[in-house]
Amino acid sequence: MKNKLILIFFFSITLSFSQSVEGVVLDSITGVGIADVHVQSLSGNHGTITNEEGRFKIINSSNEKDSLRISHIGYEALELSVKEFSINYSDTLYLKPNLLELQGVTVTNDRVSEMIMDIMETLKKSQIKNSYAFYRQTSFKDTVATEWIEAFYKITHSKNGIDKIKIDQARFARKRSDSTSLFLIHSNFSSLTLTPQLYSPVLKTNEVTVGKPFGESFIKNYQFYIEKSYQKNKSTYHVIHFEPDDDITNPINSYGSFVYIPSEKKLVQYTVFIDHALGSDDLSNYKGDKKLAIDNARHKLQFNYSEITGHLDFINVEYFYDFIENDVVFPCRVASKFIIYKNAIRPHKKLRTSSLELEDVRNFEKAKYKPRFWRDNPVIYRTERENLIISSFEKENAFGTYFKGN
C-alpha cells in the first residue's frame, strides 16, 4: 500500500450582506482555482459548485448556525458551520486529502461482472426525487463566444438521470451571424443533459442509437476492467474502465470510466466519451458558397453523485470539434453545467418528458427577456470572462428569450 498525496486545497470564504455565503477554493501549492467542488448548505437546503476559477456563492446561507459541506470526489468531505468559518478559521481553511492508492489489488472478472450488475439494478430501481436545477451553456468558435443559455428548472430525477422537467425561467443569446462570420448553432444541446439515461435498452440521439455499457442491448458487447483502486474513509473505491468490443456492429459507441464503492453499492462518478458529432455535422441547410466541414468531433458527458447519499448532484457536458471553413480550421467548444441545487418540499406538477425537439430554444424566441431577474440569479458563480460575455450580448441586445411555464 502506498500513500499518495493528491492535492491540498486552500479555502477562503466571506459573508456578504445579501443573505449569502461567498468563497473561493484554491490549490494552496499552485494557487489555481479548483472547479466542480460541491458546496452545500445543509440547513438551508441549497447547493452549488465552484466555477473554473474555484469561486462559489450560495444564496440564503448566511445564518451562523448553518453548516456547509464541501466535497470533491478526490478529497475528504468537510462539514463546518458558517460561524466556525468566520471565527475559528479566520475565513481561511486548508483541506488535506487522505487518499491511499492501493497497489497490487486483484479483482476477478466475475467480481467486476457482479459490480456491473449491481450498478444496473441500482439504476433501474432508484427512487424518483423532486428538485430544482440550474443549467448554463456557452458555445465558442475559437475564442469568440457565440451562444449563452441559462435556465432554471423544476425536475424529477433519479440516479439514472433526469426524469421530467418544467422550465421556470430562462434566457438565450446568440452572436449575430453573416456570410463573413459563420458558426454552428447548438440550440438543443441541453438535450444531452436532460434525455440520457445511464440504464436503458438504448440511447437515441437524433434518431441515432449510441451503444453504452449499462444498456440491456449492449452490456454483452462491452469490456470492463479495473483501472485503479484507492481507499478513502476506510472504503475501497474502484475506477472501472469500459470500452466496446472490437467486433461490435453498432455504428456509434461510447467508452469511458466510472467510480464505484462496492461495499456501499454507490456509483459516485460516471464519465463517457462519444467520438461522434451526433448529427451536428449535417451542413445540408447551408446554401452559401464557402466550403464547410466538421472534423474531430468528441462529446464528453459526466454524471457526478453524492458520496453520502448516492444521489445525482450535477452533470457536465462538453462537445469539441473543428469547424473548417475554406480549409481554415477553427477549434470549437460547447460546454454546459447542470446542477441540482435544491430539494423540493412538495412534488412538482405539470412536468414533461424532455426530448431533442422540445429542448430547442428556438421554440421560445417569442418570449420576453427581463434583465432584472437575471442580474442577481447565478447559481454557479460567474467568472469575469463570463460577465464580459454577458455584457457583450447585452450591448448587442442579443438576449431574446425569457420564458415561464413551458
mmCIF file of C-alpha atoms in Angstrom:
data_model
loop_
_atom_site.group_PDB
_atom_site.id
_atom_site.type_symbol
_atom_site.label_atom_id
_atom_site.label_comp_id
_atom_site.label_asym_id
_atom_site.label_seq_id
_atom_site.Cartn_x
_atom_site.Cartn_y
_atom_site.Cartn_z
ATOM 1 C CA MET A 1 0.000 0.000 0.000
ATOM 2 C CA LYS A 2 1.355 3.376 -0.971
ATOM 3 C CA ASN A 3 0.413 6.764 0.457
ATOM 4 C CA LYS A 4 -0.309 9.187 -2.347
ATOM 5 C CA LEU A 5 -0.947 12.862 -1.656
ATOM 6 C CA ILE A 6 -3.032 14.261 -4.498
ATOM 7 C CA LEU A 7 -3.650 17.957 -3.764
ATOM 8 C CA ILE A 8 -4.057 20.379 -0.923
ATOM 9 C CA PHE A 9 -6.898 22.877 -1.150
ATOM 10 C CA PHE A 10 -6.828 26.436 0.127
ATOM 11 C CA PHE A 11 -10.310 27.617 1.015
ATOM 12 C CA SER A 12 -11.344 31.233 1.615
ATOM 13 C CA ILE A 13 -14.883 32.247 2.498
ATOM 14 C CA THR A 14 -16.581 35.527 3.275
ATOM 15 C CA LEU A 15 -20.055 36.589 4.350
ATOM 16 C CA SER A 16 -21.875 39.112 2.198
ATOM 17 C CA PHE A 17 -24.731 41.419 3.138
ATOM 18 C CA SER A 18 -27.192 39.824 0.695
ATOM 19 C CA GLN A 19 -28.047 36.743 2.748
ATOM 20 C CA SER A 20 -25.424 34.645 1.023
ATOM 21 C CA VAL A 21 -22.073 33.000 1.530
ATOM 22 C CA GLU A 22 -19.283 33.567 -0.993
ATOM 23 C CA GLY A 23 -15.913 31.895 -1.189
ATOM 24 C CA VAL A 24 -13.117 30.588 -3.341
ATOM 25 C CA VAL A 25 -11.398 27.197 -3.384
ATOM 26 C CA LEU A 26 -7.723 27.275 -4.393
ATOM 27 C CA ASP A 27 -4.878 24.819 -4.628
ATOM 28 C CA SER A 28 -2.541 26.029 -1.878
ATOM 29 C CA ILE A 29 0.529 24.861 -3.811
ATOM 30 C CA THR A 30 -0.209 26.315 -7.246
ATOM 31 C CA GLY A 31 -2.770 28.941 -6.286
ATOM 32 C CA VAL A 32 -5.037 27.734 -9.117
ATOM 33 C CA GLY A 33 -8.792 27.671 -8.553
ATOM 34 C CA ILE A 34 -10.405 24.235 -8.298
ATOM 35 C CA ALA A 35 -13.533 23.702 -10.382
ATOM 36 C CA ASP A 36 -16.516 21.488 -9.551
ATOM 37 C CA VAL A 37 -16.088 21.397 -5.782
ATOM 38 C CA HIS A 38 -19.590 20.734 -4.435
ATOM 39 C CA VAL A 39 -20.606 23.195 -1.698
ATOM 40 C CA GLN A 40 -23.877 22.566 0.089
ATOM 41 C CA SER A 41 -25.766 24.486 2.753
ATOM 42 C CA LEU A 42 -27.151 21.721 4.935
ATOM 43 C CA SER A 43 -29.821 23.558 6.914
ATOM 44 C CA GLY A 44 -30.660 25.913 4.066
ATOM 45 C CA ASN A 45 -31.073 23.038 1.588
ATOM 46 C CA HIS A 46 -29.103 24.895 -1.105
ATOM 47 C CA GLY A 47 -26.082 23.769 -3.060
ATOM 48 C CA THR A 48 -23.697 24.910 -5.758
ATOM 49 C CA ILE A 49 -20.396 24.015 -7.397
ATOM 50 C CA THR A 50 -17.310 26.137 -7.802
ATOM 51 C CA ASN A 51 -16.693 27.678 -11.200
ATOM 52 C CA GLU A 52 -13.485 27.214 -13.197
ATOM 53 C CA GLU A 53 -11.774 29.830 -11.004
ATOM 54 C CA GLY A 54 -12.803 27.998 -7.828
ATOM 55 C CA ARG A 55 -15.366 30.632 -6.790
ATOM 56 C CA PHE A 56 -18.862 29.987 -5.453
ATOM 57 C CA LYS A 57 -21.851 31.733 -3.915
ATOM 58 C CA ILE A 58 -24.799 30.266 -2.009
ATOM 59 C CA ILE A 59 -27.924 32.372 -1.548
ATOM 60 C CA ASN A 60 -29.795 32.389 1.797
ATOM 61 C CA SER A 61 -27.000 30.702 3.734
ATOM 62 C CA SER A 62 -25.535 33.422 5.932
ATOM 63 C CA ASN A 63 -27.127 32.104 9.145
ATOM 64 C CA GLU A 64 -24.271 31.389 11.566
ATOM 65 C CA LYS A 65 -25.997 28.164 12.646
ATOM 66 C CA ASP A 66 -25.973 26.886 9.081
ATOM 67 C CA SER A 67 -23.434 24.222 8.157
ATOM 68 C CA LEU A 68 -21.604 23.869 4.868
ATOM 69 C CA ARG A 69 -20.483 20.620 3.335
ATOM 70 C CA ILE A 70 -17.530 20.929 0.930
ATOM 71 C CA SER A 71 -16.780 17.850 -1.143
ATOM 72 C CA HIS A 72 -14.930 16.602 -4.186
ATOM 73 C CA ILE A 73 -14.585 13.027 -5.342
ATOM 74 C CA GLY A 74 -10.804 13.054 -4.824
ATOM 75 C CA TYR A 75 -10.834 14.533 -1.339
ATOM 76 C CA GLU A 76 -12.240 14.116 2.121
ATOM 77 C CA ALA A 77 -15.522 15.943 2.639
ATOM 78 C CA LEU A 78 -15.714 18.588 5.336
ATOM 79 C CA GLU A 79 -18.658 19.918 7.346
ATOM 80 C CA LEU A 80 -18.302 23.180 9.260
ATOM 81 C CA SER A 81 -20.716 25.842 10.465
ATOM 82 C CA VAL A 82 -20.667 29.316 8.941
ATOM 83 C CA LYS A 83 -19.727 30.621 12.383
ATOM 84 C CA GLU A 84 -16.708 28.308 12.526
ATOM 85 C CA PHE A 85 -15.506 29.640 9.181
ATOM 86 C CA SER A 86 -15.644 33.236 10.310
ATOM 87 C CA ILE A 87 -14.314 32.801 13.874
ATOM 88 C CA ASN A 88 -12.126 29.715 14.229
ATOM 89 C CA TYR A 89 -10.533 29.697 10.801
ATOM 90 C CA SER A 90 -10.249 33.430 10.066
ATOM 91 C CA ASP A 91 -12.094 32.803 6.797
ATOM 92 C CA THR A 92 -9.259 30.534 5.619
ATOM 93 C CA LEU A 93 -9.289 26.764 5.589
ATOM 94 C CA TYR A 94 -6.861 24.094 4.385
ATOM 95 C CA LEU A 95 -8.192 20.732 3.228
ATOM 96 C CA LYS A 96 -5.754 17.828 3.171
ATOM 97 C CA PRO A 97 -6.922 14.839 1.135
ATOM 98 C CA ASN A 98 -6.205 11.421 2.536
ATOM 99 C CA LEU A 99 -6.240 9.092 -0.452
ATOM 100 C CA LEU A 100 -4.403 5.793 -0.275
ATOM 101 C CA GLU A 101 -3.882 4.314 -3.705
ATOM 102 C CA LEU A 102 -3.993 0.550 -3.378
ATOM 103 C CA GLN A 103 -1.188 -1.264 -5.165
ATOM 104 C CA GLY A 104 -1.427 -4.819 -6.445
ATOM 105 C CA VAL A 105 -5.178 -5.132 -5.935
ATOM 106 C CA THR A 106 -6.587 -8.058 -7.890
ATOM 107 C CA VAL A 107 -10.266 -8.103 -8.796
ATOM 108 C CA THR A 108 -11.525 -11.136 -10.696
ATOM 109 C CA ASN A 109 -13.584 -10.813 -13.863
ATOM 110 C CA ASP A 110 -16.507 -12.436 -12.057
ATOM 111 C CA ARG A 111 -16.341 -9.787 -9.311
ATOM 112 C CA VAL A 112 -16.246 -6.995 -11.890
ATOM 113 C CA SER A 113 -19.295 -8.540 -13.568
ATOM 114 C CA GLU A 114 -21.080 -8.635 -10.206
ATOM 115 C CA MET A 115 -20.377 -4.932 -9.677
ATOM 116 C CA ILE A 116 -21.726 -4.088 -13.132
ATOM 117 C CA MET A 117 -24.944 -5.985 -12.448
ATOM 118 C CA ASP A 118 -25.265 -4.307 -9.026
ATOM 119 C CA ILE A 119 -24.975 -0.891 -10.679
ATOM 120 C CA MET A 120 -27.606 -1.768 -13.266
ATOM 121 C CA GLU A 121 -30.015 -2.926 -10.560
ATOM 122 C CA THR A 122 -29.396 0.259 -8.580
ATOM 123 C CA LEU A 123 -30.050 2.423 -11.641
ATOM 124 C CA LYS A 124 -33.225 0.535 -12.530
ATOM 125 C CA LYS A 125 -34.707 0.733 -9.037
ATOM 126 C CA SER A 126 -33.504 4.177 -7.919
ATOM 127 C CA GLN A 127 -36.093 6.421 -6.314
ATOM 128 C CA ILE A 128 -37.540 9.432 -8.128
ATOM 129 C CA LYS A 129 -36.862 12.758 -6.375
ATOM 130 C CA ASN A 130 -38.333 16.255 -6.844
ATOM 131 C CA SER A 131 -35.771 19.060 -7.023
ATOM 132 C CA TYR A 132 -34.782 22.401 -8.528
ATOM 133 C CA ALA A 133 -31.947 22.659 -11.045
ATOM 134 C CA PHE A 134 -29.941 25.287 -12.913
ATOM 135 C CA TYR A 135 -28.421 24.994 -16.394
ATOM 136 C CA ARG A 136 -25.717 27.093 -18.063
ATOM 137 C CA GLN A 137 -24.311 26.624 -21.572
ATOM 138 C CA THR A 138 -21.672 28.538 -23.509
ATOM 139 C CA SER A 139 -20.598 27.977 -27.131
ATOM 140 C CA PHE A 140 -17.302 29.139 -28.611
ATOM 141 C CA LYS A 141 -15.822 29.386 -32.099
ATOM 142 C CA ASP A 142 -12.126 29.676 -31.414
ATOM 143 C CA THR A 143 -12.054 32.270 -28.602
ATOM 144 C CA VAL A 144 -15.300 34.032 -29.562
ATOM 145 C CA ALA A 145 -18.460 33.267 -27.570
ATOM 146 C CA THR A 146 -21.303 32.570 -30.000
ATOM 147 C CA GLU A 147 -24.121 31.447 -27.635
ATOM 148 C CA TRP A 148 -25.138 31.832 -23.996
ATOM 149 C CA ILE A 149 -28.001 29.867 -22.433
ATOM 150 C CA GLU A 150 -29.197 29.726 -18.810
ATOM 151 C CA ALA A 151 -32.319 28.149 -17.339
ATOM 152 C CA PHE A 152 -33.971 27.320 -14.025
ATOM 153 C CA TYR A 153 -35.856 24.026 -13.924
ATOM 154 C CA LYS A 154 -38.254 22.106 -11.759
ATOM 155 C CA ILE A 155 -37.284 18.470 -12.228
ATOM 156 C CA THR A 156 -37.826 14.919 -11.157
ATOM 157 C CA HIS A 157 -34.719 12.759 -11.294
ATOM 158 C CA SER A 158 -33.079 9.590 -10.062
ATOM 159 C CA LYS A 159 -29.626 8.081 -10.033
ATOM 160 C CA ASN A 160 -30.344 7.027 -13.596
ATOM 161 C CA GLY A 161 -30.657 10.600 -14.890
ATOM 162 C CA ILE A 162 -33.246 13.347 -15.365
ATOM 163 C CA ASP A 163 -36.826 12.079 -15.478
ATOM 164 C CA LYS A 164 -39.162 15.018 -16.211
ATOM 165 C CA ILE A 165 -38.761 18.797 -16.346
ATOM 166 C CA LYS A 166 -40.526 22.152 -16.309
ATOM 167 C CA ILE A 167 -38.686 25.339 -17.215
ATOM 168 C CA ASP A 168 -39.317 28.199 -14.793
ATOM 169 C CA GLN A 169 -37.049 30.927 -16.167
ATOM 170 C CA ALA A 170 -34.500 31.072 -18.961
ATOM 171 C CA ARG A 171 -32.524 33.348 -21.232
ATOM 172 C CA PHE A 172 -30.746 32.805 -24.502
ATOM 173 C CA ALA A 173 -28.385 34.937 -26.602
ATOM 174 C CA ARG A 174 -26.631 34.283 -29.876
ATOM 175 C CA LYS A 175 -23.973 36.238 -31.730
ATOM 176 C CA ARG A 176 -25.192 37.787 -34.946
ATOM 177 C CA SER A 177 -24.052 35.777 -37.947
ATOM 178 C CA ASP A 178 -23.483 36.814 -41.559
ATOM 179 C CA SER A 179 -21.662 35.494 -44.612
ATOM 180 C CA THR A 180 -18.314 36.594 -43.173
ATOM 181 C CA SER A 181 -18.860 35.082 -39.714
ATOM 182 C CA LEU A 182 -20.273 31.559 -39.750
ATOM 183 C CA PHE A 183 -20.686 29.214 -36.795
ATOM 184 C CA LEU A 184 -22.782 26.244 -35.726
ATOM 185 C CA ILE A 185 -25.975 26.723 -33.707
ATOM 186 C CA HIS A 186 -26.339 24.465 -30.642
ATOM 187 C CA SER A 187 -29.886 25.374 -29.679
ATOM 188 C CA ASN A 188 -30.881 21.897 -28.437
ATOM 189 C CA PHE A 189 -27.570 20.974 -26.766
ATOM 190 C CA SER A 190 -29.357 20.737 -23.389
ATOM 191 C CA SER A 191 -30.990 17.513 -24.579
ATOM 192 C CA LEU A 192 -27.628 15.797 -23.996
ATOM 193 C CA THR A 193 -28.081 16.612 -20.300
ATOM 194 C CA LEU A 194 -31.821 16.097 -19.971
ATOM 195 C CA THR A 195 -32.504 12.985 -22.068
ATOM 196 C CA PRO A 196 -29.727 10.394 -21.435
ATOM 197 C CA GLN A 197 -30.453 7.561 -19.024
ATOM 198 C CA LEU A 198 -27.474 5.536 -17.817
ATOM 199 C CA TYR A 199 -29.587 2.398 -17.847
ATOM 200 C CA SER A 200 -31.996 1.760 -20.716
ATOM 201 C CA PRO A 201 -32.281 -0.614 -23.655
ATOM 202 C CA VAL A 202 -30.760 2.028 -25.989
ATOM 203 C CA LEU A 203 -29.720 5.672 -26.039
ATOM 204 C CA LYS A 204 -31.117 7.543 -29.033
ATOM 205 C CA THR A 205 -29.796 10.943 -30.074
ATOM 206 C CA ASN A 206 -31.306 12.465 -33.198
ATOM 207 C CA GLU A 207 -32.526 9.013 -34.246
ATOM 208 C CA VAL A 208 -29.011 7.602 -33.804
ATOM 209 C CA THR A 209 -28.513 4.689 -31.412
ATOM 210 C CA VAL A 210 -25.463 5.092 -29.182
ATOM 211 C CA GLY A 211 -24.011 1.988 -27.549
ATOM 212 C CA LYS A 212 -23.408 2.286 -23.789
ATOM 213 C CA PRO A 213 -22.206 -0.051 -21.041
ATOM 214 C CA PHE A 214 -25.400 -0.130 -18.944
ATOM 215 C CA GLY A 215 -27.763 -0.662 -21.862
ATOM 216 C CA GLU A 216 -29.509 -4.038 -21.874
ATOM 217 C CA SER A 217 -28.800 -4.312 -25.587
ATOM 218 C CA PHE A 218 -25.101 -3.524 -25.243
ATOM 219 C CA ILE A 219 -23.654 -4.765 -21.948
ATOM 220 C CA LYS A 220 -22.659 -8.084 -23.504
ATOM 221 C CA ASN A 221 -20.649 -6.153 -26.113
ATOM 222 C CA TYR A 222 -18.555 -4.201 -23.595
ATOM 223 C CA GLN A 223 -15.313 -4.991 -21.799
ATOM 224 C CA PHE A 224 -14.717 -3.811 -18.230
ATOM 225 C CA TYR A 225 -11.514 -3.732 -16.207
ATOM 226 C CA ILE A 226 -10.215 -2.096 -13.023
ATOM 227 C CA GLU A 227 -8.142 0.945 -13.954
ATOM 228 C CA LYS A 228 -7.076 1.664 -10.370
ATOM 229 C CA SER A 229 -8.282 1.303 -6.794
ATOM 230 C CA TYR A 230 -7.892 3.602 -3.806
ATOM 231 C CA GLN A 231 -9.047 3.863 -0.231
ATOM 232 C CA LYS A 232 -10.970 6.764 1.244
ATOM 233 C CA ASN A 233 -12.639 6.892 4.666
ATOM 234 C CA LYS A 234 -11.958 3.165 5.071
ATOM 235 C CA SER A 235 -13.895 2.361 1.885
ATOM 236 C CA THR A 236 -12.394 0.990 -1.310
ATOM 237 C CA TYR A 237 -13.133 2.911 -4.492
ATOM 238 C CA HIS A 238 -12.707 1.233 -7.872
ATOM 239 C CA VAL A 239 -12.179 3.176 -11.098
ATOM 240 C CA ILE A 240 -13.588 0.853 -13.757
ATOM 241 C CA HIS A 241 -12.827 1.459 -17.424
ATOM 242 C CA PHE A 242 -15.248 0.339 -20.129
ATOM 243 C CA GLU A 243 -14.942 0.089 -23.890
ATOM 244 C CA PRO A 244 -16.831 -1.727 -26.670
ATOM 245 C CA ASP A 245 -15.628 -4.977 -28.179
ATOM 246 C CA ASP A 246 -13.779 -4.697 -31.463
ATOM 247 C CA ASP A 247 -16.456 -6.717 -33.259
ATOM 248 C CA ILE A 248 -19.452 -4.666 -32.083
ATOM 249 C CA THR A 249 -21.674 -3.799 -35.055
ATOM 250 C CA ASN A 250 -23.349 -0.678 -33.648
ATOM 251 C CA PRO A 251 -22.131 2.364 -35.635
ATOM 252 C CA ILE A 252 -21.720 4.735 -32.658
ATOM 253 C CA ASN A 253 -20.380 3.618 -29.286
ATOM 254 C CA SER A 254 -19.271 5.204 -26.052
ATOM 255 C CA TYR A 255 -16.282 4.493 -23.845
ATOM 256 C CA GLY A 256 -15.001 5.877 -20.548
ATOM 257 C CA SER A 257 -14.907 5.011 -16.856
ATOM 258 C CA PHE A 258 -16.886 5.150 -13.642
ATOM 259 C CA VAL A 259 -16.043 5.247 -9.939
ATOM 260 C CA TYR A 260 -17.819 2.736 -7.713
ATOM 261 C CA ILE A 261 -17.819 1.900 -3.993
ATOM 262 C CA PRO A 262 -18.778 -1.810 -3.892
ATOM 263 C CA SER A 263 -19.169 -2.046 -0.098
ATOM 264 C CA GLU A 264 -21.862 0.668 -0.222
ATOM 265 C CA LYS A 265 -23.115 -0.109 -3.731
ATOM 266 C CA LYS A 266 -22.664 3.540 -4.712
ATOM 267 C CA LEU A 267 -21.861 4.934 -8.116
ATOM 268 C CA VAL A 268 -20.088 8.271 -7.444
ATOM 269 C CA GLN A 269 -18.992 9.340 -10.924
ATOM 270 C CA TYR A 270 -19.689 8.265 -14.498
ATOM 271 C CA THR A 271 -17.689 9.697 -17.416
ATOM 272 C CA VAL A 272 -18.421 8.788 -21.019
ATOM 273 C CA PHE A 273 -16.853 9.825 -24.341
ATOM 274 C CA ILE A 274 -18.529 9.611 -27.761
ATOM 275 C CA ASP A 275 -16.285 10.277 -30.748
ATOM 276 C CA HIS A 276 -19.098 11.391 -32.994
ATOM 277 C CA ALA A 277 -20.865 14.638 -33.974
ATOM 278 C CA LEU A 278 -24.293 13.106 -33.202
ATOM 279 C CA GLY A 279 -25.897 14.883 -36.124
ATOM 280 C CA SER A 280 -24.359 18.329 -35.619
ATOM 281 C CA ASP A 281 -22.144 17.843 -38.700
ATOM 282 C CA ASP A 282 -25.154 17.943 -41.029
ATOM 283 C CA LEU A 283 -24.480 21.134 -43.023
ATOM 284 C CA SER A 284 -27.020 20.468 -45.779
ATOM 285 C CA ASN A 285 -29.035 23.569 -44.854
ATOM 286 C CA TYR A 286 -26.115 25.854 -45.715
ATOM 287 C CA LYS A 287 -26.660 27.437 -49.139
ATOM 288 C CA GLY A 288 -23.595 29.674 -49.335
ATOM 289 C CA ASP A 289 -20.509 29.355 -51.499
ATOM 290 C CA LYS A 290 -17.994 28.502 -48.756
ATOM 291 C CA LYS A 291 -16.621 25.005 -48.308
ATOM 292 C CA LEU A 292 -17.607 23.861 -44.792
ATOM 293 C CA ALA A 293 -16.858 20.704 -42.821
ATOM 294 C CA ILE A 294 -16.805 19.358 -39.253
ATOM 295 C CA ASP A 295 -13.916 17.185 -38.061
ATOM 296 C CA ASN A 296 -12.502 15.632 -34.865
ATOM 297 C CA ALA A 297 -15.867 15.641 -33.075
ATOM 298 C CA ARG A 298 -15.949 14.383 -29.491
ATOM 299 C CA HIS A 299 -18.647 14.544 -26.807
ATOM 300 C CA LYS A 300 -17.956 14.125 -23.100
ATOM 301 C CA LEU A 301 -20.701 13.546 -20.509
ATOM 302 C CA GLN A 302 -20.028 13.314 -16.781
ATOM 303 C CA PHE A 303 -22.547 12.449 -14.063
ATOM 304 C CA ASN A 304 -21.449 13.302 -10.502
ATOM 305 C CA TYR A 305 -23.074 11.811 -7.407
ATOM 306 C CA SER A 306 -23.020 12.466 -3.672
ATOM 307 C CA GLU A 307 -20.659 10.137 -1.822
ATOM 308 C CA ILE A 308 -23.009 10.330 1.190
ATOM 309 C CA THR A 309 -26.469 9.790 -0.319
ATOM 310 C CA GLY A 310 -25.564 8.435 -3.744
ATOM 311 C CA HIS A 311 -27.988 10.918 -5.345
ATOM 312 C CA LEU A 312 -27.189 12.806 -8.534
ATOM 313 C CA ASP A 313 -25.552 16.212 -7.810
ATOM 314 C CA PHE A 314 -24.534 17.699 -11.165
ATOM 315 C CA ILE A 315 -23.927 16.891 -14.835
ATOM 316 C CA ASN A 316 -21.207 18.327 -17.087
ATOM 317 C CA VAL A 317 -21.380 18.021 -20.875
ATOM 318 C CA GLU A 318 -18.734 19.150 -23.374
ATOM 319 C CA TYR A 319 -18.505 18.972 -27.147
ATOM 320 C CA PHE A 320 -15.234 19.605 -29.001
ATOM 321 C CA TYR A 321 -14.892 19.812 -32.784
ATOM 322 C CA ASP A 322 -13.049 21.586 -35.596
ATOM 323 C CA PHE A 323 -15.100 23.894 -37.805
ATOM 324 C CA ILE A 324 -13.399 24.009 -41.212
ATOM 325 C CA GLU A 325 -14.211 26.999 -43.398
ATOM 326 C CA ASN A 326 -12.478 27.135 -46.803
ATOM 327 C CA ASP A 327 -9.682 24.932 -45.373
ATOM 328 C CA VAL A 328 -9.194 27.233 -42.363
ATOM 329 C CA VAL A 329 -9.631 25.307 -39.093
ATOM 330 C CA PHE A 330 -11.402 26.903 -36.115
ATOM 331 C CA PRO A 331 -11.362 24.893 -32.846
ATOM 332 C CA CYS A 332 -14.825 24.980 -31.274
ATOM 333 C CA ARG A 333 -16.257 24.016 -27.898
ATOM 334 C CA VAL A 334 -19.691 23.826 -26.302
ATOM 335 C CA ALA A 335 -19.803 23.375 -22.521
ATOM 336 C CA SER A 336 -22.718 23.051 -20.124
ATOM 337 C CA LYS A 337 -23.222 22.560 -16.401
ATOM 338 C CA PHE A 338 -26.443 21.334 -14.816
ATOM 339 C CA ILE A 339 -26.617 21.394 -11.020
ATOM 340 C CA ILE A 340 -29.406 20.112 -8.805
ATOM 341 C CA TYR A 341 -29.181 22.907 -6.257
ATOM 342 C CA LYS A 342 -32.226 22.411 -4.022
ATOM 343 C CA ASN A 343 -34.635 19.654 -2.967
ATOM 344 C CA ALA A 344 -38.346 20.359 -3.384
ATOM 345 C CA ILE A 345 -40.586 20.201 -0.324
ATOM 346 C CA ARG A 346 -43.647 19.169 -2.344
ATOM 347 C CA PRO A 347 -43.974 17.147 -5.551
ATOM 348 C CA HIS A 348 -43.865 19.214 -8.743
ATOM 349 C CA LYS A 349 -46.876 19.366 -11.057
ATOM 350 C CA LYS A 350 -47.294 19.501 -14.845
ATOM 351 C CA LEU A 351 -43.800 18.366 -15.699
ATOM 352 C CA ARG A 352 -42.994 16.914 -19.111
ATOM 353 C CA THR A 353 -40.568 14.427 -20.574
ATOM 354 C CA SER A 354 -37.634 16.094 -22.309
ATOM 355 C CA SER A 355 -36.791 15.451 -25.948
ATOM 356 C CA LEU A 356 -34.450 16.687 -28.665
ATOM 357 C CA GLU A 357 -37.225 18.714 -30.322
ATOM 358 C CA LEU A 358 -38.677 20.311 -27.162
ATOM 359 C CA GLU A 359 -35.283 21.455 -25.852
ATOM 360 C CA ASP A 360 -34.685 23.601 -28.955
ATOM 361 C CA VAL A 361 -34.533 27.192 -27.645
ATOM 362 C CA ARG A 362 -35.940 28.497 -30.926
ATOM 363 C CA ASN A 363 -39.338 27.392 -29.599
ATOM 364 C CA PHE A 364 -39.138 30.218 -27.051
ATOM 365 C CA GLU A 365 -37.819 33.136 -29.084
ATOM 366 C CA LYS A 366 -41.153 34.979 -28.904
ATOM 367 C CA ALA A 367 -40.940 35.175 -25.121
ATOM 368 C CA LYS A 368 -39.902 38.334 -23.309
ATOM 369 C CA TYR A 369 -36.500 38.726 -21.662
ATOM 370 C CA LYS A 370 -36.337 40.515 -18.281
ATOM 371 C CA PRO A 371 -32.751 41.554 -17.429
ATOM 372 C CA ARG A 372 -33.567 42.462 -13.823
ATOM 373 C CA PHE A 373 -34.388 38.881 -12.897
ATOM 374 C CA TRP A 374 -31.003 37.635 -14.098
ATOM 375 C CA ARG A 375 -28.859 40.323 -12.537
ATOM 376 C CA ASP A 376 -28.626 38.543 -9.163
ATOM 377 C CA ASN A 377 -29.586 34.968 -10.026
ATOM 378 C CA PRO A 378 -26.475 32.930 -10.727
ATOM 379 C CA VAL A 379 -26.476 29.519 -9.035
ATOM 380 C CA ILE A 380 -22.981 28.897 -10.406
ATOM 381 C CA TYR A 381 -20.813 31.950 -9.690
ATOM 382 C CA ARG A 382 -19.919 33.663 -12.943
ATOM 383 C CA THR A 383 -16.293 34.230 -13.881
ATOM 384 C CA GLU A 384 -15.108 37.642 -15.037
ATOM 385 C CA ARG A 385 -14.866 36.265 -18.563
ATOM 386 C CA GLU A 386 -18.486 35.089 -18.390
ATOM 387 C CA ASN A 387 -19.592 38.509 -17.145
ATOM 388 C CA LEU A 388 -17.850 40.088 -20.131
ATOM 389 C CA ILE A 389 -19.611 37.661 -22.468
ATOM 390 C CA ILE A 390 -22.994 38.601 -20.990
ATOM 391 C CA SER A 391 -22.182 42.315 -21.250
ATOM 392 C CA SER A 392 -21.242 41.937 -24.911
ATOM 393 C CA PHE A 393 -24.525 40.170 -25.674
ATOM 394 C CA GLU A 394 -26.493 42.795 -23.755
ATOM 395 C CA LYS A 395 -24.833 45.593 -25.740
ATOM 396 C CA GLU A 396 -25.953 43.857 -28.934
ATOM 397 C CA ASN A 397 -29.450 43.413 -27.440
ATOM 398 C CA ALA A 398 -28.976 39.721 -28.208
ATOM 399 C CA PHE A 399 -30.925 38.214 -25.309
ATOM 400 C CA GLY A 400 -34.205 37.302 -26.934
ATOM 401 C CA THR A 401 -35.839 34.742 -24.677
ATOM 402 C CA TYR A 402 -37.360 34.749 -21.248
ATOM 403 C CA PHE A 403 -39.889 32.001 -20.768
ATOM 404 C CA LYS A 404 -42.005 30.643 -17.966
ATOM 405 C CA GLY A 405 -44.333 27.720 -17.571
ATOM 406 C CA ASN A 406 -43.363 25.831 -20.727
#
